[in-house]
Coordinates of C-alpha atoms in Angstrom, one line a residue:
M1 CA -35.4 -6.0 23.2
D2 CA -32.6 -5.0 21.0
M3 CA -33.3 -1.2 20.7
K4 CA -32.0 0.5 17.2
N5 CA -31.3 4.0 16.1
A6 CA -34.4 5.6 13.9
I7 CA -35.2 8.6 11.9
I8 CA -38.6 9.7 13.3
T9 CA -40.5 12.4 11.0
F10 CA -43.9 14.7 11.3
R11 CA -46.2 16.0 9.1
G12 CA -48.8 18.5 9.7
D13 CA -51.3 20.9 8.1
N14 CA -50.0 24.5 8.1
N15 CA -53.3 25.8 9.7
C16 CA -53.3 22.9 12.1
K17 CA -54.9 24.1 15.4
L18 CA -54.1 21.9 18.3
N19 CA -56.2 21.7 21.5
E20 CA -54.3 20.7 24.8
L21 CA -55.4 17.2 24.5
Q22 CA -53.9 16.9 21.0
K23 CA -50.6 18.7 22.1
N24 CA -50.6 16.3 25.3
R25 CA -51.0 13.2 23.0
I26 CA -47.9 14.3 20.6
E27 CA -45.8 14.7 23.6
L28 CA -46.8 11.5 24.9
E29 CA -46.2 9.8 21.5
I30 CA -42.6 11.4 21.6
L31 CA -41.7 10.4 25.0
N32 CA -43.0 6.8 24.3
L33 CA -40.4 6.4 21.3
F34 CA -37.7 6.2 23.5
N35 CA -38.8 2.8 24.7
K36 CA -38.5 1.6 21.2
Y37 CA -35.5 3.3 20.1
H38 CA -31.7 4.1 21.5
F39 CA -31.4 7.0 19.6
I40 CA -33.7 9.3 17.4
G41 CA -33.1 11.8 14.7
F42 CA -35.9 13.9 14.5
Y43 CA -35.7 15.1 10.6
L44 CA -37.7 18.3 10.6
G45 CA -39.0 20.7 8.0
N46 CA -39.1 24.6 9.2
R47 CA -41.7 26.0 6.9
N48 CA -45.0 26.4 8.6
S49 CA -46.6 26.7 12.1
F50 CA -46.8 23.0 12.9
D51 CA -43.1 22.7 12.2
F52 CA -42.3 25.3 14.7
F53 CA -44.5 23.8 17.1
I54 CA -42.9 20.3 16.8
R55 CA -39.5 21.4 16.8
G56 CA -40.1 23.6 19.6
L57 CA -41.6 20.5 21.6
I58 CA -38.7 18.2 20.8
Y59 CA -36.4 20.9 21.7
D60 CA -38.1 21.1 25.2
L61 CA -38.7 17.5 25.9
K62 CA -34.9 16.8 25.0
K63 CA -33.8 19.6 27.6
K64 CA -36.3 18.5 30.3
Y65 CA -35.5 14.6 30.0
K66 CA -32.2 14.6 28.5
L67 CA -33.4 12.5 25.6
P68 CA -31.0 10.5 23.3
C69 CA -31.9 12.4 20.1
E70 CA -30.8 15.2 17.6
I71 CA -33.1 17.7 16.0
V72 CA -32.2 17.4 11.9
F73 CA -32.8 20.3 9.9
V74 CA -33.8 19.1 6.3
P75 CA -34.1 22.1 4.2
H76 CA -36.5 22.3 1.1
R77 CA -33.9 24.1 -1.1
V78 CA -30.1 24.1 -1.6
G79 CA -29.8 28.1 -0.9
V80 CA -31.0 28.5 2.4
E81 CA -30.3 31.8 3.8
Y82 CA -33.2 33.1 5.9
G83 CA -32.6 32.3 9.7
D84 CA -33.7 28.7 9.0
F85 CA -30.5 27.5 11.4
D86 CA -31.3 28.2 14.9
A87 CA -30.6 26.9 18.3
F88 CA -33.4 24.5 18.0
F89 CA -31.7 22.3 15.1
E90 CA -28.5 20.5 16.1
K91 CA -27.7 19.3 12.5
V92 CA -28.2 19.7 8.9
V93 CA -28.9 17.2 6.1
F94 CA -29.3 18.4 2.6
P95 CA -31.5 16.0 0.3
P96 CA -30.2 16.0 -3.2
L97 CA -32.4 18.9 -4.6
N98 CA -30.1 20.6 -7.2
E99 CA -31.9 19.4 -10.2
V100 CA -35.6 19.6 -8.9
P101 CA -37.7 22.8 -9.9
P102 CA -38.1 25.3 -7.0
E103 CA -42.1 24.6 -7.0
Y104 CA -41.6 20.8 -6.5
S105 CA -38.8 21.2 -4.0
A106 CA -40.6 21.0 -0.8
Q107 CA -42.6 18.1 -1.6
R108 CA -39.4 16.1 -3.1
R109 CA -37.7 16.8 0.2
D110 CA -40.7 15.4 2.3
N111 CA -40.8 12.3 -0.1
W112 CA -36.8 12.1 0.7
I113 CA -37.3 12.2 4.3
T114 CA -40.3 9.8 4.1
E115 CA -38.0 7.2 2.3
R116 CA -35.6 7.0 5.4
A117 CA -38.2 7.4 8.0
D118 CA -38.8 4.7 10.4
E119 CA -42.0 6.2 11.7
L120 CA -43.9 9.2 10.3
F121 CA -46.4 10.9 12.6
F122 CA -49.0 13.0 11.0
V123 CA -51.6 15.4 12.4
G124 CA -54.1 17.0 10.4
N125 CA -57.6 16.9 8.7
S126 CA -57.4 18.2 5.3
R127 CA -57.6 16.3 2.3
Y128 CA -55.6 18.1 0.4
G129 CA -51.9 20.0 0.8
S130 CA -48.5 19.0 1.1
A131 CA -48.7 17.3 4.2
R132 CA -51.4 14.9 3.2
E133 CA -49.6 14.2 -0.3
T134 CA -46.6 13.2 2.1
L135 CA -49.0 10.8 4.2
D136 CA -50.1 9.1 0.9
Y137 CA -46.7 8.5 -0.1
A138 CA -45.8 7.3 3.2
R139 CA -48.8 4.6 2.8
L140 CA -47.2 3.2 -0.7
R141 CA -43.9 3.1 0.7
F142 CA -45.3 1.2 3.7
Q143 CA -47.3 -1.1 1.5
K144 CA -43.9 -1.9 -0.6
Y145 CA -41.2 -1.6 2.2
G146 CA -43.0 -2.0 5.3
K147 CA -41.9 1.3 6.8
P148 CA -42.2 4.1 7.5
Q149 CA -44.7 3.1 10.5
I150 CA -47.6 5.7 10.2
T151 CA -49.4 7.3 13.1
E152 CA -52.1 9.6 12.5
L153 CA -52.7 11.7 15.2

């Protein structure tokens, strides 16, 4: 099988309470990605407890298994100053948000990531919110372009 590089992203509800079974499944899904892809860029946000959980998990798995990946921070606004850059992130990619009003910048950033992602993992059960809006947008993109591949956990 010819393996390629990939962009993977995760979206989850802010108040997402994960049990051990869910955490283990997410870990397994991340590890299984390395059977499909040569190198992975994990494009992540840094806004809520789900984002913190995912980036910490990927960071720990990368260290433990020496995984061929990078953890990429994609900020939701142009002027990021509040300690968003830390040891978990190895790279920063700035989406074109200069003309986007602040109240729309987080969702526009999420759409920008989705447009580039090969796979999107969604964790949550709320019917509303930015994570759900991103999932809906990803579904439309998949119907039109065949990607990103969507996994709901």
